[in-house]
Amino acid sequence: QVQLVESGGGVVQSGRSLRLSCAASGFSFSRNAMHWVRQAPGQGLEWVAVISVDGRDYHYTDSVKGRFTIARDNSKSTLYLQMNSLRDEDTAVYYCARDTSASANYYFDFWGQGTLVTVSS
Amino acid sequence: EIILTQSPATLPVSPGERATLSCRASQSVRSYLAWYQQKPGQAPRLLIYGASNRATGIPARFSGSGSGTDFTLTISSLQSEDFAVYYCQQCSDWPRITFGQGTRLEI
């Protein structure tokens, strides 16, 4: 069965960096675009970033452009999110999510359990 | 940015009843709309994509309709496990993906 397991969250000071990982199993990882979606405590969902199947194409929500980098290693079936210059407003549970398609149609059919990132000033 | 407005914010219902949730877009999203269910402490689950297509494994009591700016998620006969928060999401304006603020179904 499809499994997505995030790791790397924690408490970090404002301005510092953190790298999240998402280990995928149960499907051919290289055949799906992948996303990060976050949810601030008690709030709704916010899409963060997407990466193509080959890792060459990616997009970000405006609030993280220039600070976050999405990447993938298909040989390890792992998705990453490098987060730099963290701000208080980045505090959230971060989910990795599988796109339903290789060509990124932005529907998310499987989600990890999430990893909590807390940015403290 | 396309804004999705869900109504009502909270919907009191009882098991066995029919629930109708609304999602309105600030501009047309054609049929590029999905619905997700989220229970406390869990990740969201895809219910409907393309406005009216049920995702794999989703019971037939869940149905989606609409196009353009007005969309509806209907749960025909509520089960106890359906009490959750429901989000709509548009992907018409990719990569500027947006979600609604959610509707909470409560007893």
Tab-separated table of C-alpha atoms in Angstrom:
chain	number	residue	atom	x	y	z
A	1	GLN	CA	0.000	0.000	0.000
A	2	VAL	CA	1.066	3.576	-0.588
A	3	GLN	CA	2.934	5.092	2.335
A	4	LEU	CA	4.433	8.527	2.766
A	5	VAL	CA	6.437	9.135	5.932
A	6	GLU	CA	7.671	12.624	6.735
A	7	SER	CA	10.537	13.423	9.090
A	8	GLY	CA	12.782	16.297	10.030
A	9	GLY	CA	10.358	18.591	11.806
A	10	GLY	CA	11.087	20.234	15.119
A	11	VAL	CA	11.564	23.510	16.930
A	12	VAL	CA	13.860	26.016	15.242
A	13	GLN	CA	14.680	29.651	15.809
A	14	SER	CA	13.513	32.294	13.435
A	15	GLY	CA	16.004	32.823	10.609
A	16	ARG	CA	17.440	29.310	10.829
A	17	SER	CA	17.072	26.340	8.460
A	18	LEU	CA	15.472	22.930	8.491
A	19	ARG	CA	15.228	20.100	5.966
A	20	LEU	CA	12.187	17.880	5.757
A	21	SER	CA	12.175	14.443	4.163
A	22	CYS	CA	9.354	12.254	2.928
A	23	ALA	CA	10.062	8.572	2.355
A	24	ALA	CA	7.700	6.970	-0.150
A	25	SER	CA	6.864	3.302	-0.578
A	26	GLY	CA	4.203	1.107	-2.136
A	27	PHE	CA	4.229	2.770	-5.550
A	28	SER	CA	6.615	3.789	-8.303
A	29	PHE	CA	7.796	7.075	-6.836
A	30	SER	CA	9.283	8.321	-10.110
A	31	ARG	CA	5.882	8.196	-11.829
A	32	ASN	CA	4.106	10.886	-9.787
A	33	ALA	CA	4.604	14.572	-9.269
A	34	MET	CA	4.912	15.346	-5.566
A	35	HIS	CA	3.853	18.236	-3.354
A	36	TRP	CA	4.275	19.781	0.060
A	37	VAL	CA	1.167	21.159	1.754
A	38	ARG	CA	1.133	22.780	5.190
A	39	GLN	CA	-1.392	23.506	7.886
A	40	ALA	CA	-0.816	26.069	10.615
A	41	PRO	CA	-2.154	25.074	14.051
A	42	GLY	CA	-5.936	25.191	14.040
A	43	GLN	CA	-6.002	26.592	10.518
A	44	GLY	CA	-6.766	25.426	6.995
A	45	LEU	CA	-4.586	23.922	4.306
A	46	GLU	CA	-1.996	25.812	2.271
A	47	TRP	CA	-0.222	24.400	-0.776
A	48	VAL	CA	3.548	25.039	-0.605
A	49	ALA	CA	5.397	23.486	-3.537
A	50	VAL	CA	5.346	20.949	-6.362
A	51	ILE	CA	8.073	19.053	-8.189
A	52	SER	CA	7.886	17.183	-11.477
A	53	VAL	CA	8.668	13.505	-11.843
A	54	ASP	CA	12.218	14.168	-13.020
A	55	GLY	CA	12.854	16.974	-10.565
A	56	ARG	CA	13.531	19.560	-13.253
A	57	ASP	CA	10.320	21.569	-12.921
A	58	TYR	CA	9.029	23.029	-9.684
A	59	HIS	CA	6.774	25.792	-8.397
A	60	TYR	CA	6.244	27.476	-5.059
A	61	THR	CA	3.642	29.528	-3.321
A	62	ASP	CA	4.702	33.180	-3.245
A	63	SER	CA	5.345	33.316	0.498
A	64	VAL	CA	8.160	30.747	0.345
A	65	LYS	CA	9.804	31.639	-2.973
A	66	GLY	CA	13.521	32.230	-2.543
A	67	ARG	CA	13.514	30.584	0.902
A	68	PHE	CA	12.293	27.007	0.338
A	69	THR	CA	13.622	24.439	-2.133
A	70	ILE	CA	11.810	21.273	-3.117
A	71	ALA	CA	13.834	18.335	-4.403
A	72	ARG	CA	13.515	14.608	-4.941
A	73	ASP	CA	15.770	11.594	-5.202
A	74	ASN	CA	13.992	8.953	-7.258
A	75	SER	CA	16.711	6.387	-6.509
A	76	LYS	CA	15.808	6.696	-2.823
A	77	SER	CA	12.064	7.312	-3.313
A	78	THR	CA	12.407	10.394	-1.160
A	79	LEU	CA	11.043	13.929	-1.370
A	80	TYR	CA	12.709	16.851	0.371
A	81	LEU	CA	11.914	20.378	1.433
A	82	GLN	CA	14.846	22.611	2.357
A	83	MET	CA	13.544	25.521	4.388
A	84	ASN	CA	15.811	28.520	4.931
A	85	SER	CA	15.273	31.882	6.623
A	86	LEU	CA	12.370	30.468	8.572
A	87	ARG	CA	9.733	32.838	9.903
A	88	ASP	CA	7.154	32.555	12.663
A	89	GLU	CA	4.433	32.227	10.029
A	90	ASP	CA	6.061	29.043	8.694
A	91	THR	CA	4.978	27.225	11.845
A	92	ALA	CA	2.754	24.392	10.643
A	93	VAL	CA	2.345	20.706	10.109
A	94	TYR	CA	3.986	19.926	6.790
A	95	TYR	CA	2.484	17.139	4.691
A	96	CYS	CA	3.975	15.535	1.636
A	97	ALA	CA	1.312	14.543	-0.845
A	98	ARG	CA	1.265	12.522	-4.028
A	99	ASP	CA	-0.192	14.018	-7.170
A	100	THR	CA	-2.662	11.801	-8.990
A	101	SER	CA	-0.630	12.247	-12.170
A	102	ALA	CA	2.876	12.334	-13.542
A	103	SER	CA	2.108	15.667	-15.161
A	104	ALA	CA	1.008	17.439	-11.972
A	105	ASN	CA	-2.720	18.020	-12.122
A	106	TYR	CA	-2.638	19.218	-8.502
A	107	TYR	CA	-5.006	16.684	-6.999
A	108	PHE	CA	-3.523	14.956	-3.953
A	109	ASP	CA	-4.536	11.327	-3.549
A	110	PHE	CA	-2.173	10.169	-0.802
A	111	TRP	CA	-0.799	12.137	2.119
A	112	GLY	CA	1.768	11.485	4.802
A	113	GLN	CA	0.953	11.848	8.483
A	114	GLY	CA	2.722	15.199	8.628
A	115	THR	CA	5.676	16.615	10.534
A	116	LEU	CA	5.379	19.646	12.795
A	117	VAL	CA	7.677	22.597	12.296
A	118	THR	CA	7.654	25.211	15.042
A	119	VAL	CA	9.525	28.450	14.454
A	120	SER	CA	10.209	30.427	17.591
A	121	SER	CA	11.477	33.964	17.770
B	1	GLU	CA	-5.427	34.485	-6.373
B	2	ILE	CA	-8.704	32.600	-6.575
B	3	ILE	CA	-10.549	32.696	-3.266
B	4	LEU	CA	-12.753	29.773	-2.302
B	5	THR	CA	-15.516	30.510	0.180
B	6	GLN	CA	-17.112	27.550	1.910
B	7	SER	CA	-20.475	27.645	3.618
B	8	PRO	CA	-21.595	27.122	6.191
B	9	ALA	CA	-18.557	27.206	8.468
B	10	THR	CA	-20.229	24.669	10.734
B	11	LEU	CA	-23.091	22.366	9.844
B	12	PRO	CA	-24.973	20.625	12.653
B	13	VAL	CA	-26.392	17.359	11.376
B	14	SER	CA	-27.478	13.964	12.634
B	15	PRO	CA	-26.550	10.457	11.459
B	16	GLY	CA	-28.755	9.358	8.601
B	17	GLU	CA	-29.428	12.903	7.440
B	18	ARG	CA	-28.318	14.437	4.167
B	19	ALA	CA	-25.574	17.059	4.258
B	20	THR	CA	-24.991	19.678	1.588
B	21	LEU	CA	-21.760	21.676	1.641
B	22	SER	CA	-21.084	24.644	-0.603
B	23	CYS	CA	-17.907	26.040	-2.156
B	24	ARG	CA	-17.947	29.250	-4.164
B	25	ALA	CA	-14.984	30.492	-6.203
B	26	SER	CA	-14.157	34.166	-6.734
B	27	GLN	CA	-13.758	33.436	-10.448
B	28	SER	CA	-14.386	30.452	-12.665
B	29	VAL	CA	-12.338	27.335	-11.973
B	30	ARG	CA	-14.151	25.350	-14.675
B	31	SER	CA	-14.308	21.815	-13.221
B	32	TYR	CA	-10.892	21.891	-11.584
B	33	LEU	CA	-12.134	21.428	-8.056
B	34	ALA	CA	-11.538	18.777	-5.405
B	35	TRP	CA	-12.997	17.972	-2.007
B	36	TYR	CA	-11.042	16.573	0.959
B	37	GLN	CA	-12.101	15.205	4.321
B	38	GLN	CA	-9.943	15.735	7.398
B	39	LYS	CA	-10.494	14.169	10.803
B	40	PRO	CA	-8.739	15.446	13.948
B	41	GLY	CA	-5.067	14.499	14.047
B	42	GLN	CA	-5.188	12.970	10.571
B	43	ALA	CA	-4.083	13.964	7.115
B	44	PRO	CA	-6.689	15.031	4.577
B	45	ARG	CA	-8.273	12.393	2.334
B	46	LEU	CA	-9.226	13.017	-1.280
B	47	LEU	CA	-12.950	12.473	-1.827
B	48	ILE	CA	-13.819	14.125	-5.139
B	49	TYR	CA	-11.726	15.465	-8.016
B	50	GLY	CA	-12.721	17.150	-11.229
B	51	ALA	CA	-15.783	18.462	-9.386
B	52	SER	CA	-17.750	15.214	-9.624
B	53	ASN	CA	-15.415	12.210	-9.792
B	54	ARG	CA	-15.161	10.031	-6.698
B	55	ALA	CA	-11.633	9.053	-5.731
B	56	THR	CA	-10.715	5.410	-5.359
B	57	GLY	CA	-12.411	3.728	-2.425
B	58	ILE	CA	-14.773	6.600	-1.621
B	59	PRO	CA	-18.304	5.445	-0.777
B	60	ALA	CA	-21.126	6.271	-3.166
B	61	ARG	CA	-22.882	8.386	-0.518
B	62	PHE	CA	-20.357	11.133	-1.347
B	63	SER	CA	-21.104	13.077	-4.509
B	64	GLY	CA	-19.860	16.315	-6.012
B	65	SER	CA	-21.451	18.668	-8.484
B	66	GLY	CA	-21.027	22.075	-10.039
B	67	SER	CA	-18.800	23.946	-12.444
B	68	GLY	CA	-17.576	27.479	-12.925
B	69	THR	CA	-17.918	29.200	-9.571
B	70	ASP	CA	-20.456	27.163	-7.587
B	71	PHE	CA	-19.848	23.672	-6.269
B	72	THR	CA	-21.573	21.297	-3.889
B	73	LEU	CA	-20.494	18.252	-1.914
B	74	THR	CA	-23.422	16.083	-0.870
B	75	ILE	CA	-23.306	13.284	1.660
B	76	SER	CA	-26.530	11.397	1.144
B	77	SER	CA	-26.887	9.603	4.470
B	78	LEU	CA	-24.423	10.607	7.152
B	79	GLN	CA	-22.515	7.917	8.976
B	80	SER	CA	-20.783	8.502	12.300
B	81	GLU	CA	-17.382	8.396	10.600
B	82	ASP	CA	-18.321	11.312	8.317
B	83	PHE	CA	-18.155	13.917	11.059
B	84	ALA	CA	-15.043	15.841	10.085
B	85	VAL	CA	-13.861	19.024	8.393
B	86	TYR	CA	-14.287	19.248	4.624
B	87	TYR	CA	-12.140	21.414	2.360
B	88	CYS	CA	-12.554	22.348	-1.272
B	89	GLN	CA	-9.484	23.058	-3.410
B	90	GLN	CA	-9.067	24.571	-6.859
B	91	CYS	CA	-6.320	23.754	-9.334
B	92	SER	CA	-7.569	25.752	-12.291
B	93	ASP	CA	-5.117	28.562	-11.594
B	94	TRP	CA	-2.058	26.368	-11.101
B	95	PRO	CA	0.408	26.705	-9.558
B	96	ARG	CA	-1.556	29.205	-7.474
B	97	ILE	CA	-3.462	26.426	-5.738
B	98	THR	CA	-5.918	27.484	-3.070
B	99	PHE	CA	-8.141	25.796	-0.516
B	100	GLY	CA	-11.349	26.921	1.095
B	101	GLN	CA	-11.405	27.610	4.815
B	102	GLY	CA	-13.340	24.417	5.560
B	103	THR	CA	-16.772	23.311	6.734
B	104	ARG	CA	-17.047	21.363	9.966
B	105	LEU	CA	-19.770	18.744	10.195
B	106	GLU	CA	-20.832	18.254	13.781
B	107	ILE	CA	-23.555	16.431	15.614
